Amino acid sequence: QHSIMGRLDLAIDDHEVKVYEYNADSASCLYECGYAQERWANAVGLEGSDPGPHLRSELTAAWRDAGIPAGAKLHLMLDDDLEEAYHARYVRDTVQEAGIRTKLIKGVEGMCWGPEGEVMDDEGERVQFVWKTWAWETVIDDYRSQTATHQHSQQRRVSLSDVLLSDGVTVWEPLWTVITSSKAILPVLWQMFPGHPHLLQAEFELSTALRNHPAGYVTKPIGGRCGKNVTMVKDGAVVASLGGGFDAKPLVYQELWPLPRMDGFSVLMCPWLVRGKCAGLVLRVDKNLITGVDSPTEVLRIVPL
């Protein structure tokens, strides 16, 4: 099963491009890239062209080719969160434009067991195809919690993992993206392509060489998101850090490569990939060194030289 979309986090200056990580299991900044920034730019009269004019059409084409049978329904599952809601509605619109029926579901609201153990929605329709905003790490944690009770699934309410780990349900993004979206892939990539000009040195165990690297190093929790529990260290001193709920997760260590600063802001470039090809760009900015969940987007325009 192919992935539909994912987002890279890049540090780009006048000379180099460095990959921070690949968010293969996140919808953050999708709506901003495909809808909001163009209207924002037009409203304030910014010159230049939209860096994501084809994102919506590329997503629609990807859903049209996703293998969902005619007449089937895609259930879009999201948490009770405002940001997830508007991303889910944006994705829903692209799915509907592909001719596919949709239904938004918060959590597992209204879901129940069918007579043959299948998962049903509140309209009595079987759940077979799902797009989700939930991170796979959350789903796996839910599975561990459910199995710890030693209770057969159909003797309790439908849980998140019952739906998303069911053999009878196809999910986007697929389960294998838990690997590509994990920070644990960063040391693996460095081992496979040591010295690659677009990669940063990354390790599972902090080596003396990286500890003493003149640029410094960053610690990242393997399952972390939105900059949470990231720490930057240079010359043995912490220069920046964010708290969060991932402090118990194993860490990876990555060469410190600060984002370029413009007008007092760190600027993170985020290309959106649809079916493996770039379909749009969006910027995240912050006065701090680490980009976090509340770091705003900024309008990006392409201006010919």
mmCIF file of C-alpha atoms in Angstrom:
data_model
loop_
_atom_site.group_PDB
_atom_site.id
_atom_site.type_symbol
_atom_site.label_atom_id
_atom_site.label_comp_id
_atom_site.label_asym_id
_atom_site.label_seq_id
_atom_site.Cartn_x
_atom_site.Cartn_y
_atom_site.Cartn_z
ATOM 1 C CA GLN A 1 0.000 0.000 0.000
ATOM 2 C CA HIS A 2 1.350 3.388 -1.040
ATOM 3 C CA SER A 3 1.508 6.517 1.060
ATOM 4 C CA ILE A 4 -0.581 9.511 0.021
ATOM 5 C CA MET A 5 1.381 12.382 1.568
ATOM 6 C CA GLY A 6 4.116 13.438 3.954
ATOM 7 C CA ARG A 7 6.080 16.542 4.936
ATOM 8 C CA LEU A 8 9.813 17.163 5.119
ATOM 9 C CA ASP A 9 11.426 19.558 7.586
ATOM 10 C CA LEU A 10 14.408 21.259 5.962
ATOM 11 C CA ALA A 11 17.017 23.833 6.893
ATOM 12 C CA ILE A 12 17.840 25.819 3.751
ATOM 13 C CA ASP A 13 20.254 28.721 3.439
ATOM 14 C CA ASP A 14 22.064 30.304 0.495
ATOM 15 C CA HIS A 15 24.481 27.398 0.230
ATOM 16 C CA GLU A 16 23.088 24.146 1.645
ATOM 17 C CA VAL A 17 19.986 22.036 2.214
ATOM 18 C CA LYS A 18 19.847 19.815 5.309
ATOM 19 C CA VAL A 19 17.118 17.330 6.232
ATOM 20 C CA TYR A 20 15.960 17.514 9.828
ATOM 21 C CA GLU A 21 13.328 14.759 9.549
ATOM 22 C CA TYR A 22 10.440 13.373 7.514
ATOM 23 C CA ASN A 23 6.915 13.647 8.905
ATOM 24 C CA ALA A 24 5.313 10.720 7.108
ATOM 25 C CA ASP A 25 2.434 10.460 9.578
ATOM 26 C CA SER A 26 1.287 14.046 10.159
ATOM 27 C CA ALA A 27 -1.099 16.543 8.575
ATOM 28 C CA SER A 28 0.321 19.665 10.271
ATOM 29 C CA CYS A 29 0.576 22.660 7.909
ATOM 30 C CA LEU A 30 -1.357 20.918 5.118
ATOM 31 C CA TYR A 31 -4.299 23.343 5.141
ATOM 32 C CA GLU A 32 -1.949 26.312 5.435
ATOM 33 C CA CYS A 33 0.078 25.122 2.458
ATOM 34 C CA GLY A 34 -2.812 24.244 0.181
ATOM 35 C CA TYR A 35 -5.358 26.911 1.081
ATOM 36 C CA ALA A 36 -4.582 29.596 3.650
ATOM 37 C CA GLN A 37 -1.294 31.070 2.465
ATOM 38 C CA GLU A 38 -2.518 31.878 -1.063
ATOM 39 C CA ARG A 39 -5.565 33.711 0.290
ATOM 40 C CA TRP A 40 -3.446 35.425 2.912
ATOM 41 C CA ALA A 41 -1.014 36.659 0.253
ATOM 42 C CA ASN A 42 -3.823 37.925 -1.966
ATOM 43 C CA ALA A 43 -5.516 39.685 0.946
ATOM 44 C CA VAL A 44 -2.427 41.761 1.754
ATOM 45 C CA GLY A 45 -1.282 42.185 -1.849
ATOM 46 C CA LEU A 46 1.978 40.219 -1.797
ATOM 47 C CA GLU A 47 3.738 39.810 -5.119
ATOM 48 C CA GLY A 48 4.851 36.460 -6.473
ATOM 49 C CA SER A 49 3.228 33.108 -7.099
ATOM 50 C CA ASP A 50 1.764 30.452 -4.824
ATOM 51 C CA PRO A 51 4.296 27.722 -3.855
ATOM 52 C CA GLY A 52 1.523 25.136 -3.563
ATOM 53 C CA PRO A 53 -0.881 25.717 -6.463
ATOM 54 C CA HIS A 54 -1.179 22.029 -7.334
ATOM 55 C CA LEU A 55 -1.340 20.525 -3.851
ATOM 56 C CA ARG A 56 -5.112 20.150 -3.866
ATOM 57 C CA SER A 57 -5.287 18.690 -7.375
ATOM 58 C CA GLU A 58 -2.389 16.317 -6.635
ATOM 59 C CA LEU A 59 -4.133 15.085 -3.498
ATOM 60 C CA THR A 60 -7.366 14.566 -5.405
ATOM 61 C CA ALA A 61 -5.523 12.578 -8.065
ATOM 62 C CA ALA A 62 -3.797 10.495 -5.390
ATOM 63 C CA TRP A 63 -7.119 9.641 -3.752
ATOM 64 C CA ARG A 64 -8.633 8.806 -7.129
ATOM 65 C CA ASP A 65 -5.836 6.256 -7.624
ATOM 66 C CA ALA A 66 -5.795 4.978 -4.029
ATOM 67 C CA GLY A 67 -7.783 1.839 -4.819
ATOM 68 C CA ILE A 68 -10.958 2.693 -2.918
ATOM 69 C CA PRO A 69 -13.797 0.935 -4.790
ATOM 70 C CA ALA A 70 -16.630 2.909 -6.356
ATOM 71 C CA GLY A 71 -19.368 3.560 -3.819
ATOM 72 C CA ALA A 72 -17.152 2.868 -0.784
ATOM 73 C CA LYS A 73 -16.738 5.393 2.007
ATOM 74 C CA LEU A 74 -13.566 6.834 3.510
ATOM 75 C CA HIS A 75 -13.876 7.511 7.240
ATOM 76 C CA LEU A 76 -11.691 10.410 8.395
ATOM 77 C CA MET A 77 -10.804 9.824 12.054
ATOM 78 C CA LEU A 78 -9.528 12.720 14.159
ATOM 79 C CA ASP A 79 -9.049 13.768 17.748
ATOM 80 C CA ASP A 80 -11.189 16.489 19.358
ATOM 81 C CA ASP A 81 -8.734 19.199 18.320
ATOM 82 C CA LEU A 82 -9.338 22.363 16.293
ATOM 83 C CA GLU A 83 -6.191 22.086 14.180
ATOM 84 C CA GLU A 84 -6.881 18.443 13.354
ATOM 85 C CA ALA A 85 -10.449 19.400 12.442
ATOM 86 C CA TYR A 86 -9.506 21.889 9.754
ATOM 87 C CA HIS A 87 -6.818 19.629 8.303
ATOM 88 C CA ALA A 88 -9.334 16.763 8.201
ATOM 89 C CA ARG A 89 -11.914 18.944 6.452
ATOM 90 C CA TYR A 90 -9.341 20.002 3.861
ATOM 91 C CA VAL A 91 -8.457 16.356 3.184
ATOM 92 C CA ARG A 92 -12.163 15.465 3.089
ATOM 93 C CA ASP A 93 -12.724 18.013 0.337
ATOM 94 C CA THR A 94 -9.935 16.531 -1.796
ATOM 95 C CA VAL A 95 -11.350 13.034 -1.266
ATOM 96 C CA GLN A 96 -14.847 14.134 -2.249
ATOM 97 C CA GLU A 97 -13.455 15.787 -5.374
ATOM 98 C CA ALA A 98 -12.085 12.343 -6.265
ATOM 99 C CA GLY A 99 -15.660 11.020 -6.187
ATOM 100 C CA ILE A 100 -15.335 9.158 -2.884
ATOM 101 C CA ARG A 101 -17.940 9.332 -0.097
ATOM 102 C CA THR A 102 -16.642 10.517 3.264
ATOM 103 C CA LYS A 103 -17.533 10.714 6.946
ATOM 104 C CA LEU A 104 -15.734 12.611 9.724
ATOM 105 C CA ILE A 105 -15.449 10.830 13.073
ATOM 106 C CA LYS A 106 -14.026 12.249 16.313
ATOM 107 C CA GLY A 107 -12.236 9.513 18.182
ATOM 108 C CA VAL A 108 -14.341 6.364 17.842
ATOM 109 C CA GLU A 109 -17.623 8.227 18.278
ATOM 110 C CA GLY A 110 -20.608 6.101 17.271
ATOM 111 C CA MET A 111 -18.532 3.060 16.283
ATOM 112 C CA CYS A 112 -19.675 -0.397 17.323
ATOM 113 C CA TRP A 113 -19.136 -4.074 16.596
ATOM 114 C CA GLY A 114 -20.999 -5.702 13.718
ATOM 115 C CA PRO A 115 -22.416 -9.241 13.797
ATOM 116 C CA GLU A 116 -19.246 -10.729 12.284
ATOM 117 C CA GLY A 117 -16.783 -8.755 14.387
ATOM 118 C CA GLU A 118 -16.390 -5.963 11.862
ATOM 119 C CA VAL A 119 -16.341 -2.306 12.909
ATOM 120 C CA MET A 120 -19.452 -0.300 11.997
ATOM 121 C CA ASP A 121 -20.120 3.449 12.050
ATOM 122 C CA ASP A 122 -23.188 5.084 13.581
ATOM 123 C CA GLU A 123 -25.083 4.750 10.295
ATOM 124 C CA GLY A 124 -24.622 0.989 10.212
ATOM 125 C CA GLU A 125 -21.991 1.095 7.490
ATOM 126 C CA ARG A 126 -18.883 -1.048 7.718
ATOM 127 C CA VAL A 127 -15.604 0.805 8.259
ATOM 128 C CA GLN A 128 -13.158 -0.408 5.602
ATOM 129 C CA PHE A 129 -11.098 2.630 4.562
ATOM 130 C CA VAL A 130 -9.719 5.244 6.959
ATOM 131 C CA TRP A 131 -7.609 8.383 6.834
ATOM 132 C CA LYS A 132 -6.495 9.465 10.299
ATOM 133 C CA THR A 133 -4.863 12.351 12.103
ATOM 134 C CA TRP A 134 -3.872 10.057 15.006
ATOM 135 C CA ALA A 135 -0.160 9.257 15.198
ATOM 136 C CA TRP A 136 0.674 5.566 14.864
ATOM 137 C CA GLU A 137 2.569 5.828 18.157
ATOM 138 C CA THR A 138 -0.734 6.737 19.846
ATOM 139 C CA VAL A 139 -2.477 3.799 18.179
ATOM 140 C CA ILE A 140 0.238 1.389 19.313
ATOM 141 C CA ASP A 141 0.083 2.742 22.874
ATOM 142 C CA ASP A 142 -3.699 2.207 22.800
ATOM 143 C CA TYR A 143 -3.190 -1.387 21.608
ATOM 144 C CA ARG A 144 -0.802 -2.079 24.487
ATOM 145 C CA SER A 145 -3.302 -0.647 26.940
ATOM 146 C CA GLN A 146 -6.167 -2.724 25.533
ATOM 147 C CA THR A 147 -4.249 -6.004 25.443
ATOM 148 C CA ALA A 148 -3.120 -5.495 29.028
ATOM 149 C CA THR A 149 -6.734 -6.010 30.121
ATOM 150 C CA HIS A 150 -6.774 -9.525 28.552
ATOM 151 C CA GLN A 151 -10.340 -8.867 27.471
ATOM 152 C CA HIS A 152 -11.600 -10.036 24.088
ATOM 153 C CA SER A 153 -12.165 -7.007 21.869
ATOM 154 C CA GLN A 154 -15.857 -7.677 21.226
ATOM 155 C CA GLN A 155 -16.569 -7.796 24.972
ATOM 156 C CA ARG A 156 -15.800 -4.069 25.259
ATOM 157 C CA ARG A 157 -16.302 -0.870 23.352
ATOM 158 C CA VAL A 158 -14.490 -0.328 20.064
ATOM 159 C CA SER A 159 -11.099 1.257 20.682
ATOM 160 C CA LEU A 160 -8.844 3.290 18.411
ATOM 161 C CA SER A 161 -6.486 0.372 17.857
ATOM 162 C CA ASP A 162 -9.404 -1.995 17.168
ATOM 163 C CA VAL A 163 -10.219 0.110 14.123
ATOM 164 C CA LEU A 164 -6.804 1.129 12.843
ATOM 165 C CA LEU A 165 -5.053 -2.231 13.382
ATOM 166 C CA SER A 166 -7.910 -4.309 11.997
ATOM 167 C CA ASP A 167 -7.076 -6.670 9.130
ATOM 168 C CA GLY A 168 -10.288 -5.546 7.454
ATOM 169 C CA VAL A 169 -9.446 -1.824 7.456
ATOM 170 C CA THR A 170 -7.074 -0.044 5.058
ATOM 171 C CA VAL A 171 -5.502 3.010 6.672
ATOM 172 C CA TRP A 172 -3.724 6.108 5.378
ATOM 173 C CA GLU A 173 -1.081 6.827 6.153
ATOM 174 C CA PRO A 174 -0.242 3.093 6.225
ATOM 175 C CA LEU A 175 1.307 1.367 9.227
ATOM 176 C CA TRP A 176 4.770 1.172 7.633
ATOM 177 C CA THR A 177 5.046 4.982 7.913
ATOM 178 C CA VAL A 178 5.626 4.497 11.631
ATOM 179 C CA ILE A 179 9.179 3.656 10.502
ATOM 180 C CA THR A 180 9.755 6.544 8.105
ATOM 181 C CA SER A 181 8.206 9.079 10.498
ATOM 182 C CA SER A 182 10.270 7.887 13.463
ATOM 183 C CA LYS A 183 13.413 9.778 14.441
ATOM 184 C CA ALA A 184 15.020 6.334 14.668
ATOM 185 C CA ILE A 185 15.398 6.367 10.889
ATOM 186 C CA LEU A 186 17.860 9.280 11.093
ATOM 187 C CA PRO A 187 20.845 7.231 12.398
ATOM 188 C CA VAL A 188 19.941 4.462 9.933
ATOM 189 C CA LEU A 189 20.078 6.891 7.018
ATOM 190 C CA TRP A 190 23.425 8.220 8.231
ATOM 191 C CA GLN A 191 24.778 4.660 8.445
ATOM 192 C CA MET A 192 23.557 3.968 4.903
ATOM 193 C CA PHE A 193 24.766 7.267 3.441
ATOM 194 C CA PRO A 194 27.578 8.576 5.680
ATOM 195 C CA GLY A 195 28.657 12.076 4.784
ATOM 196 C CA HIS A 196 25.723 12.694 2.437
ATOM 197 C CA PRO A 197 25.550 16.475 1.817
ATOM 198 C CA HIS A 198 21.848 16.710 2.701
ATOM 199 C CA LEU A 199 21.966 14.573 5.863
ATOM 200 C CA LEU A 200 23.084 15.441 9.369
ATOM 201 C CA GLN A 201 25.228 13.063 11.417
ATOM 202 C CA ALA A 202 22.889 11.048 13.643
ATOM 203 C CA GLU A 203 23.467 8.290 16.208
ATOM 204 C CA PHE A 204 21.598 6.050 18.639
ATOM 205 C CA GLU A 205 24.383 6.452 21.212
ATOM 206 C CA LEU A 206 26.165 9.763 21.675
ATOM 207 C CA SER A 207 29.720 9.260 20.468
ATOM 208 C CA THR A 208 32.696 11.279 21.645
ATOM 209 C CA ALA A 209 33.026 12.712 18.140
ATOM 210 C CA LEU A 210 29.447 14.016 18.078
ATOM 211 C CA ARG A 211 29.618 15.169 21.705
ATOM 212 C CA ASN A 212 32.645 17.282 20.777
ATOM 213 C CA HIS A 213 31.338 18.364 17.369
ATOM 214 C CA PRO A 214 32.118 22.077 16.921
ATOM 215 C CA ALA A 215 28.528 22.781 15.832
ATOM 216 C CA GLY A 216 27.044 20.929 18.805
ATOM 217 C CA TYR A 217 24.307 18.280 18.831
ATOM 218 C CA VAL A 218 20.566 17.856 19.340
ATOM 219 C CA THR A 219 18.742 15.183 21.351
ATOM 220 C CA LYS A 220 15.354 14.091 19.978
ATOM 221 C CA PRO A 221 12.911 11.524 21.364
ATOM 222 C CA ILE A 222 12.311 8.780 18.814
ATOM 223 C CA GLY A 223 8.533 9.150 18.938
ATOM 224 C CA GLY A 224 8.480 12.897 19.503
ATOM 225 C CA ARG A 225 6.390 15.455 17.649
ATOM 226 C CA CYS A 226 6.251 19.234 17.307
ATOM 227 C CA GLY A 227 9.697 19.846 18.813
ATOM 228 C CA LYS A 228 8.657 18.445 22.192
ATOM 229 C CA ASN A 229 11.517 17.288 24.457
ATOM 230 C CA VAL A 230 14.114 18.442 21.919
ATOM 231 C CA THR A 231 17.338 19.786 23.442
ATOM 232 C CA MET A 232 20.176 21.642 21.694
ATOM 233 C CA VAL A 233 23.662 21.366 23.211
ATOM 234 C CA LYS A 234 26.821 23.256 22.232
ATOM 235 C CA ASP A 235 30.191 23.228 24.008
ATOM 236 C CA GLY A 236 28.622 21.109 26.733
ATOM 237 C CA ALA A 237 25.893 23.647 27.546
ATOM 238 C CA VAL A 238 22.179 23.566 26.733
ATOM 239 C CA VAL A 239 21.384 26.439 24.358
ATOM 240 C CA ALA A 240 17.698 25.634 23.799
ATOM 241 C CA SER A 241 15.124 23.060 24.894
ATOM 242 C CA LEU A 242 11.398 22.379 24.889
ATOM 243 C CA GLY A 243 9.403 20.335 27.370
ATOM 244 C CA GLY A 244 6.695 17.854 26.504
ATOM 245 C CA GLY A 245 5.288 14.415 27.076
ATOM 246 C CA PHE A 246 7.982 12.361 25.347
ATOM 247 C CA ASP A 247 10.666 12.501 28.039
ATOM 248 C CA ALA A 248 10.385 8.742 28.668
ATOM 249 C CA LYS A 249 11.035 7.861 25.016
ATOM 250 C CA PRO A 250 14.461 6.655 23.797
ATOM 251 C CA LEU A 251 16.604 9.348 22.214
ATOM 252 C CA VAL A 252 18.558 9.857 19.034
ATOM 253 C CA TYR A 253 21.412 12.327 18.711
ATOM 254 C CA GLN A 254 21.786 14.541 15.666
ATOM 255 C CA GLU A 255 24.347 17.092 14.585
ATOM 256 C CA LEU A 256 23.197 20.612 15.437
ATOM 257 C CA TRP A 257 22.474 22.679 12.337
ATOM 258 C CA PRO A 258 20.659 25.881 13.332
ATOM 259 C CA LEU A 259 17.880 27.177 11.121
ATOM 260 C CA PRO A 260 18.640 30.336 9.149
ATOM 261 C CA ARG A 261 17.523 33.524 10.921
ATOM 262 C CA MET A 262 15.530 36.209 9.121
ATOM 263 C CA ASP A 263 14.308 39.362 10.864
ATOM 264 C CA GLY A 264 14.824 37.695 14.227
ATOM 265 C CA PHE A 265 13.004 34.475 13.339
ATOM 266 C CA SER A 266 14.224 30.928 12.727
ATOM 267 C CA VAL A 267 12.828 29.776 9.378
ATOM 268 C CA LEU A 268 11.926 26.125 8.727
ATOM 269 C CA MET A 269 11.104 25.077 5.144
ATOM 270 C CA CYS A 270 8.432 22.373 4.868
ATOM 271 C CA PRO A 271 7.836 20.781 1.451
ATOM 272 C CA TRP A 272 4.689 18.667 1.148
ATOM 273 C CA LEU A 273 5.149 15.455 -0.818
ATOM 274 C CA VAL A 274 2.240 13.760 -2.548
ATOM 275 C CA ARG A 275 2.981 10.268 -3.845
ATOM 276 C CA GLY A 276 6.673 11.006 -3.296
ATOM 277 C CA LYS A 277 6.865 14.255 -5.286
ATOM 278 C CA CYS A 278 6.893 17.830 -4.043
ATOM 279 C CA ALA A 279 3.449 19.417 -4.388
ATOM 280 C CA GLY A 280 3.811 22.538 -2.258
ATOM 281 C CA LEU A 281 5.916 24.483 0.234
ATOM 282 C CA VAL A 282 5.076 26.164 3.531
ATOM 283 C CA LEU A 283 7.191 28.008 6.107
ATOM 284 C CA ARG A 284 7.214 27.694 9.899
ATOM 285 C CA VAL A 285 8.881 30.506 11.851
ATOM 286 C CA ASP A 286 9.710 31.132 15.494
ATOM 287 C CA LYS A 287 11.710 33.621 17.536
ATOM 288 C CA ASN A 288 13.124 30.638 19.415
ATOM 289 C CA LEU A 289 15.674 28.207 18.015
ATOM 290 C CA ILE A 290 13.304 25.210 18.149
ATOM 291 C CA THR A 291 10.126 25.044 16.071
ATOM 292 C CA GLY A 292 7.203 23.981 18.273
ATOM 293 C CA VAL A 293 3.515 23.202 18.019
ATOM 294 C CA ASP A 294 2.585 26.887 18.321
ATOM 295 C CA SER A 295 5.173 28.176 15.837
ATOM 296 C CA PRO A 296 3.214 30.164 13.236
ATOM 297 C CA THR A 297 3.252 29.662 9.519
ATOM 298 C CA GLU A 298 4.435 32.516 7.326
ATOM 299 C CA VAL A 299 3.350 33.336 3.804
ATOM 300 C CA LEU A 300 5.814 32.062 1.209
ATOM 301 C CA ARG A 301 5.836 33.475 -2.317
ATOM 302 C CA ILE A 302 7.948 32.594 -5.329
ATOM 303 C CA VAL A 303 9.411 35.708 -6.929
ATOM 304 C CA PRO A 304 11.427 35.432 -10.158
ATOM 305 C CA LEU A 305 14.950 36.890 -10.033
#
